[in-house]
Short mmCIF file of C-alpha atoms and ligand atoms in Angstrom, two decimals:
data_model
loop_
_atom_site.label_atom_id
_atom_site.label_comp_id
_atom_site.label_asym_id
_atom_site.label_seq_id
_atom_site.Cartn_x
_atom_site.Cartn_y
_atom_site.Cartn_z
CA MET W 262 22.14 13.59 40.88
CA GLU W 263 21.17 10.08 41.89
CA ILE W 264 19.33 11.12 45.04
CA ASP W 265 15.54 11.20 45.28
CA LEU W 266 15.06 13.08 48.51
CA ILE W 267 16.70 14.78 51.46
CA VAL W 268 15.80 13.78 54.99
CA ILE W 269 16.44 16.70 57.33
CA GLY W 270 17.59 15.72 60.83
CA PRO W 271 16.79 17.91 63.85
CA ALA W 272 20.38 19.15 64.22
CA SER W 273 20.64 20.36 60.61
CA VAL W 274 17.31 22.00 59.87
CA LYS W 275 18.78 25.16 58.31
CA LEU W 276 21.46 23.40 56.29
CA GLY W 277 18.97 20.71 55.22
CA SER W 278 16.54 23.35 53.94
CA ARG W 279 19.35 25.11 52.05
CA LEU W 280 20.36 21.79 50.47
CA ALA W 281 16.79 21.13 49.39
CA ALA W 282 16.41 24.66 47.99
CA GLU W 283 19.73 24.55 46.09
CA SER W 284 19.17 21.06 44.65
CA SER W 285 15.40 21.31 44.11
CA LEU W 286 15.13 17.87 45.72
CA GLU W 287 12.10 16.88 47.78
CA ALA W 288 12.66 17.31 51.53
CA VAL W 289 11.30 15.04 54.24
CA ALA W 290 11.18 16.30 57.83
CA VAL W 291 12.04 14.27 60.90
CA GLU W 292 9.68 14.47 63.84
CA HIS W 293 11.56 14.26 67.13
CA LYS W 294 11.11 14.60 70.86
CA THR W 295 12.77 13.64 74.10
CA PHE W 296 10.91 11.33 76.45
CA PRO W 297 10.69 12.37 80.13
CA ASP W 298 13.50 9.94 81.02
CA GLY W 299 15.82 11.49 78.40
CA GLU W 300 15.52 8.96 75.54
CA SER W 301 15.21 10.20 71.93
CA TYR W 302 12.18 9.63 69.70
CA ILE W 303 12.42 9.83 65.90
CA ARG W 304 9.76 9.56 63.18
CA ILE W 305 10.45 9.92 59.45
CA ASN W 306 7.63 12.08 58.16
CA GLY W 307 7.32 10.79 54.58
CA ASP W 308 7.50 7.79 52.25
CA VAL W 309 11.10 6.68 51.69
CA SER W 310 10.45 3.16 50.41
CA GLY W 311 12.57 2.38 47.32
CA LYS W 312 14.13 5.89 47.44
CA ARG W 313 17.74 7.00 47.37
CA VAL W 314 18.03 9.23 50.40
CA LEU W 315 20.48 11.80 51.71
CA ALA W 316 20.09 12.12 55.49
CA VAL W 317 21.57 15.33 56.95
CA GLN W 318 22.25 15.43 60.65
CA SER W 319 25.16 17.15 62.39
CA THR W 320 26.48 16.00 65.76
CA TYR W 321 27.54 19.19 67.55
CA PRO W 322 26.66 19.56 71.27
CA PRO W 323 24.72 17.88 72.76
CA GLN W 324 26.76 15.30 70.84
CA ASP W 325 25.33 12.15 72.43
CA ARG W 326 21.74 13.20 71.67
CA HIS W 327 22.54 14.25 68.09
CA LEU W 328 24.50 11.05 67.46
CA MET W 329 21.71 8.86 68.80
CA GLN W 330 19.23 10.76 66.61
CA LEU W 331 21.53 10.13 63.62
CA TYR W 332 21.69 6.40 64.34
CA LEU W 333 17.90 6.21 64.78
CA ILE W 334 17.32 8.12 61.52
CA ILE W 335 19.63 5.88 59.47
CA ASP W 336 18.23 2.69 60.95
CA ALA W 337 14.63 3.82 60.46
CA LEU W 338 15.33 4.75 56.81
CA LYS W 339 16.83 1.31 56.14
CA ASP W 340 13.99 -0.38 57.98
CA LEU W 341 11.39 1.60 56.01
CA GLY W 342 12.86 0.27 52.76
CA ALA W 343 15.01 3.15 51.47
CA GLU W 344 17.06 1.80 48.57
CA ARG W 345 20.18 3.72 49.55
CA VAL W 346 21.01 5.89 52.53
CA TYR W 347 23.84 8.43 52.38
CA ALA W 348 24.70 10.23 55.61
CA ALA W 349 25.88 13.84 55.57
CA VAL W 350 27.25 14.56 59.04
CA PRO W 351 28.63 18.10 58.62
CA TYR W 352 30.35 18.04 62.03
CA LEU W 353 31.43 14.60 63.17
CA ALA W 354 31.56 14.46 66.96
CA TYR W 355 34.16 12.42 68.86
CA ALA W 356 36.72 12.83 66.07
CA ARG W 357 39.33 14.58 68.22
CA GLN W 358 40.02 11.35 70.14
CA ASP W 359 41.64 9.72 67.13
CA GLY W 360 44.29 7.73 68.97
CA ARG W 361 45.14 6.10 72.28
CA PHE W 362 47.19 8.87 73.85
CA ARG W 363 47.09 7.30 77.34
CA PRO W 364 46.85 3.55 77.94
CA GLY W 365 43.30 2.22 78.08
CA GLU W 366 41.61 5.11 76.26
CA ALA W 367 38.70 4.46 73.85
CA VAL W 368 39.47 5.67 70.31
CA SER W 369 36.08 7.34 69.94
CA VAL W 370 36.26 8.32 66.26
CA ASN W 371 36.58 4.63 65.35
CA THR W 372 33.61 3.70 67.58
CA VAL W 373 31.39 6.26 65.82
CA ILE W 374 32.47 5.04 62.37
CA LYS W 375 31.96 1.35 63.28
CA LEU W 376 28.42 2.09 64.46
CA LEU W 377 27.57 4.00 61.25
CA GLU W 378 28.79 1.09 59.15
CA ALA W 379 26.94 -1.45 61.32
CA LEU W 380 23.76 0.44 60.38
CA ARG W 381 24.60 -0.25 56.71
CA VAL W 382 24.89 3.38 55.64
CA ASP W 383 25.86 3.44 51.93
CA GLY W 384 28.04 6.55 51.85
CA PHE W 385 29.26 9.29 54.17
CA ILE W 386 30.21 12.96 53.88
CA THR W 387 31.63 15.25 56.53
CA PHE W 388 33.53 18.54 56.73
CA ASN W 389 37.00 19.08 58.16
CA ILE W 390 37.22 15.95 60.27
CA HIS W 391 39.86 16.60 62.89
CA LYS W 392 42.43 14.35 61.12
CA GLN W 393 42.11 13.14 57.54
CA ALA W 394 43.69 9.82 58.59
CA SER W 395 40.55 8.99 60.60
CA MET W 396 38.69 8.52 57.29
CA GLU W 397 40.75 5.37 56.68
CA ALA W 398 38.52 3.54 59.17
CA PHE W 399 35.64 3.65 56.64
CA HIS W 400 35.01 0.73 54.28
CA ILE W 401 32.23 2.55 52.36
CA PRO W 402 32.56 5.57 50.02
CA ALA W 403 33.36 8.39 52.43
CA LEU W 404 34.41 11.97 51.83
CA ASN W 405 35.97 14.61 54.04
CA LEU W 406 35.43 18.07 52.51
CA SER W 407 36.90 21.41 53.53
CA ALA W 408 34.69 24.40 54.30
CA MET W 409 37.67 26.79 54.16
CA PRO W 410 37.05 27.84 50.52
CA ALA W 411 33.56 29.00 51.56
CA ILE W 412 34.98 30.86 54.58
CA GLY W 413 37.75 32.39 52.43
CA ALA W 414 35.19 33.61 49.87
CA TYR W 415 33.09 35.16 52.66
CA VAL W 416 36.09 36.96 54.20
CA LYS W 417 37.12 38.26 50.76
CA GLU W 418 33.90 40.29 50.71
CA LEU W 419 34.91 41.95 54.01
CA ASP W 420 37.80 43.84 52.39
CA ALA W 421 40.38 42.86 54.98
CA TRP W 422 43.33 45.30 55.12
CA ARG W 423 46.72 43.70 54.21
CA PRO W 424 45.46 40.42 55.71
CA LEU W 425 47.71 37.89 57.37
CA VAL W 426 46.20 34.43 57.86
CA ALA W 427 47.33 32.62 61.01
CA ALA W 428 46.94 28.99 62.06
CA PRO W 429 46.91 28.69 65.87
CA ASP W 430 48.72 25.33 65.71
CA GLU W 431 50.44 23.07 63.19
CA GLY W 432 47.26 21.03 62.67
CA ALA W 433 45.58 24.07 61.13
CA VAL W 434 48.35 25.00 58.65
CA SER W 435 46.54 23.45 55.66
CA LEU W 436 43.43 25.49 56.56
CA ALA W 437 45.52 28.67 56.72
CA ARG W 438 46.98 27.86 53.30
CA GLU W 439 43.49 27.38 51.82
CA ALA W 440 42.19 30.65 53.30
CA ALA W 441 45.33 32.54 52.23
CA GLU W 442 44.90 31.31 48.66
CA ALA W 443 41.29 32.54 48.60
CA LEU W 444 42.42 35.95 49.92
CA ASN W 445 45.67 36.14 47.98
CA ALA W 446 47.40 36.75 51.33
CA GLU W 447 50.38 35.45 53.33
CA TYR W 448 49.96 32.86 56.06
CA THR W 449 51.83 31.77 59.16
CA TRP W 450 51.34 29.47 62.12
CA PHE W 451 51.93 29.20 65.86
CA GLU W 452 53.11 26.39 68.09
CA LYS W 453 50.60 25.18 70.67
CA ARG W 454 50.78 22.65 73.48
CA ARG W 455 47.79 21.25 75.34
CA ASP W 456 48.10 19.55 78.73
CA ARG W 457 46.32 16.23 78.18
CA LEU W 458 45.12 16.08 81.78
CA THR W 459 44.02 19.66 82.48
CA GLY W 460 43.19 20.65 78.86
CA ARG W 461 45.15 23.91 79.38
CA VAL W 462 46.49 25.44 76.18
CA GLU W 463 49.85 27.23 75.83
CA THR W 464 50.94 29.06 72.68
CA SER W 465 54.58 30.01 72.04
CA TYR W 466 55.22 33.74 71.62
CA ARG W 467 55.97 34.98 68.09
CA LYS W 468 56.83 38.48 66.92
CA LEU W 469 54.98 39.20 63.67
CA ASP W 470 54.58 42.06 61.21
CA VAL W 471 50.93 42.78 62.00
CA LYS W 472 50.89 46.48 62.96
CA GLY W 473 47.85 48.12 61.34
CA ARG W 474 46.92 44.90 59.49
CA ASP W 475 43.90 42.61 59.70
CA VAL W 476 44.69 39.12 60.99
CA LEU W 477 42.48 36.17 60.12
CA ILE W 478 42.92 33.25 62.53
CA VAL W 479 41.55 29.97 61.15
CA ASP W 480 40.84 26.65 62.84
CA ASP W 481 38.69 23.57 62.34
CA ILE W 482 37.00 23.77 65.75
CA VAL W 483 36.43 26.47 68.33
CA SER W 484 35.48 24.77 71.58
CA THR W 485 36.41 26.78 74.70
CA GLY W 486 38.01 29.49 72.53
CA SER W 487 41.32 29.24 74.46
CA THR W 488 43.36 28.33 71.38
CA ILE W 489 42.05 31.36 69.47
CA ALA W 490 42.24 33.69 72.50
CA ASN W 491 45.98 33.04 72.96
CA VAL W 492 46.76 34.06 69.37
CA ALA W 493 44.28 36.95 69.32
CA GLN W 494 45.84 38.47 72.44
CA MET W 495 49.34 38.19 70.98
CA VAL W 496 48.55 39.81 67.63
CA LYS W 497 46.37 42.55 69.14
CA ALA W 498 49.21 43.42 71.57
CA GLN W 499 51.48 43.77 68.52
CA GLY W 500 49.14 46.33 66.91
CA ALA W 501 46.85 44.28 64.63
CA ARG W 502 44.01 46.47 63.34
CA ARG W 503 41.27 43.81 63.44
CA VAL W 504 41.28 40.17 64.50
CA LEU W 505 38.90 38.04 62.47
CA VAL W 506 38.35 34.35 63.19
CA GLY W 507 37.15 31.83 60.62
CA CYS W 508 36.34 28.44 62.03
CA VAL W 509 34.46 25.55 60.45
CA HIS W 510 32.80 24.13 63.57
CA ALA W 511 31.94 26.79 66.19
CA LEU W 512 31.04 24.53 69.11
CA LEU W 513 31.34 27.41 71.58
CA ALA W 514 31.64 25.49 74.85
CA GLU W 515 31.71 27.22 78.24
CA ASN W 516 32.12 31.01 77.81
CA ALA W 517 34.01 30.79 74.50
CA LEU W 518 32.46 33.93 72.97
CA GLU W 519 33.29 36.13 75.99
CA ARG W 520 36.79 34.64 76.27
CA MET W 521 37.60 35.43 72.63
CA LYS W 522 36.05 38.90 72.78
CA ALA W 523 38.08 39.73 75.90
CA ALA W 524 41.22 38.59 74.04
CA GLY W 525 40.54 41.07 71.20
CA VAL W 526 38.58 39.07 68.62
CA ASP W 527 36.51 41.51 66.53
CA LEU W 528 34.55 39.04 64.40
CA LEU W 529 33.94 35.30 64.58
CA LEU W 530 32.69 33.48 61.50
CA GLY W 531 31.44 29.92 61.64
CA THR W 532 29.60 27.66 59.19
CA ASP W 533 26.27 25.86 59.24
CA THR W 534 27.97 22.55 60.03
CA VAL W 535 26.96 23.75 63.51
CA GLU W 536 23.66 25.63 63.77
CA GLY W 537 24.36 28.39 66.26
CA PRO W 538 24.88 32.11 66.79
CA VAL W 539 27.79 32.49 64.34
CA SER W 540 26.85 30.12 61.47
CA GLN W 541 26.97 32.80 58.77
CA VAL W 542 28.78 30.75 56.10
CA SER W 543 26.89 27.92 54.39
CA VAL W 544 28.51 24.69 53.24
CA ALA W 545 25.42 23.67 51.22
CA SER W 546 26.95 24.14 47.75
CA LEU W 547 30.18 22.37 48.71
CA LEU W 548 28.18 19.47 50.14
CA LEU W 549 26.09 19.07 46.98
CA GLU W 550 29.24 19.16 44.81
CA GLY W 551 30.88 16.53 47.05
CA LEU W 552 27.82 14.32 47.03
CA ARG W 553 28.17 13.80 43.27
CA ARG W 554 31.51 12.11 43.96
CA ILE W 555 30.10 9.35 46.18
CA VAL W 556 26.59 8.56 44.92
C1 R5P Y 719 42.57 21.02 68.20
O1 R5P Y 719 43.70 20.78 67.83
C2 R5P Y 719 41.58 21.74 67.34
O2 R5P Y 719 42.05 21.93 66.06
C3 R5P Y 719 41.19 23.09 67.95
O3 R5P Y 719 42.32 23.94 67.93
C4 R5P Y 719 40.72 22.91 69.36
O4 R5P Y 719 39.72 21.93 69.41
C5 R5P Y 719 40.16 24.21 69.90
O5 R5P Y 719 39.80 24.01 71.23
P1 R5P Y 719 39.63 25.23 72.22
O6 R5P Y 719 38.71 26.20 71.55
O7 R5P Y 719 39.01 24.62 73.46
O8 R5P Y 719 40.97 25.79 72.48
#
């Protein structure tokens, strides 16, 4: 692979170490701190001059801090003479605002992409960006990978009983299809509406054949857990044996874990695109495979 070393950002320490271990590439740590007034400090702890570098830094909450750290890392690497800088941003923050839904709104995914390109990053990789169409804003080699095959493979080991895979809204149907293929199972989906002002989520009722079966609900993001809770409650009330949730980016805002547990979720699986309490599934191998396509 045409990469000389991996620079491990503060938000992706575990994933960065897995990438280094799996690829046998040299790893360079990033020293970081927050000044008393809240500003971020970054120091690249190694020689990157003339090197082809993969910088790994996710941007899960606190998004603004992790994004600023990412920008500082990329700019420092360029400034220190790295020959090429590829950015792996396993969770790309601000991607859900991918359009102007109300007049005057900032289209934040485009702002983030413009800033990355202004810093002269040479290539970009992410996982399950909220909408594939957002990738069209890039002018550099950029790849959006799916972590669902890794989640599907993990769930397969759990011996789910007559599993049914469910997407909580139409946007997640392709994820449900991917997981269902990995599990050799059926899939279905629900209809969801979100009030753009209050953020409240409503899911239309559906009667399903789930009695005594395991249901795997899949989504790209779990934020407040309301989307998942609505579906979990419905399938548990219809007699589902276990409710498993496989999500790529477990952001877990507010009291998401309690909300989902109260709704009947038995197990929540997330990936290491977000380093947190449920990041059991690693995307390291998928990322290294993807990297070969853009370097
Ligand atoms: C939105 O369409 C996303 O795919 C997720 O369904 C959403 O972000 C989940 O948010 P929450 O957990 O707050 O319901």
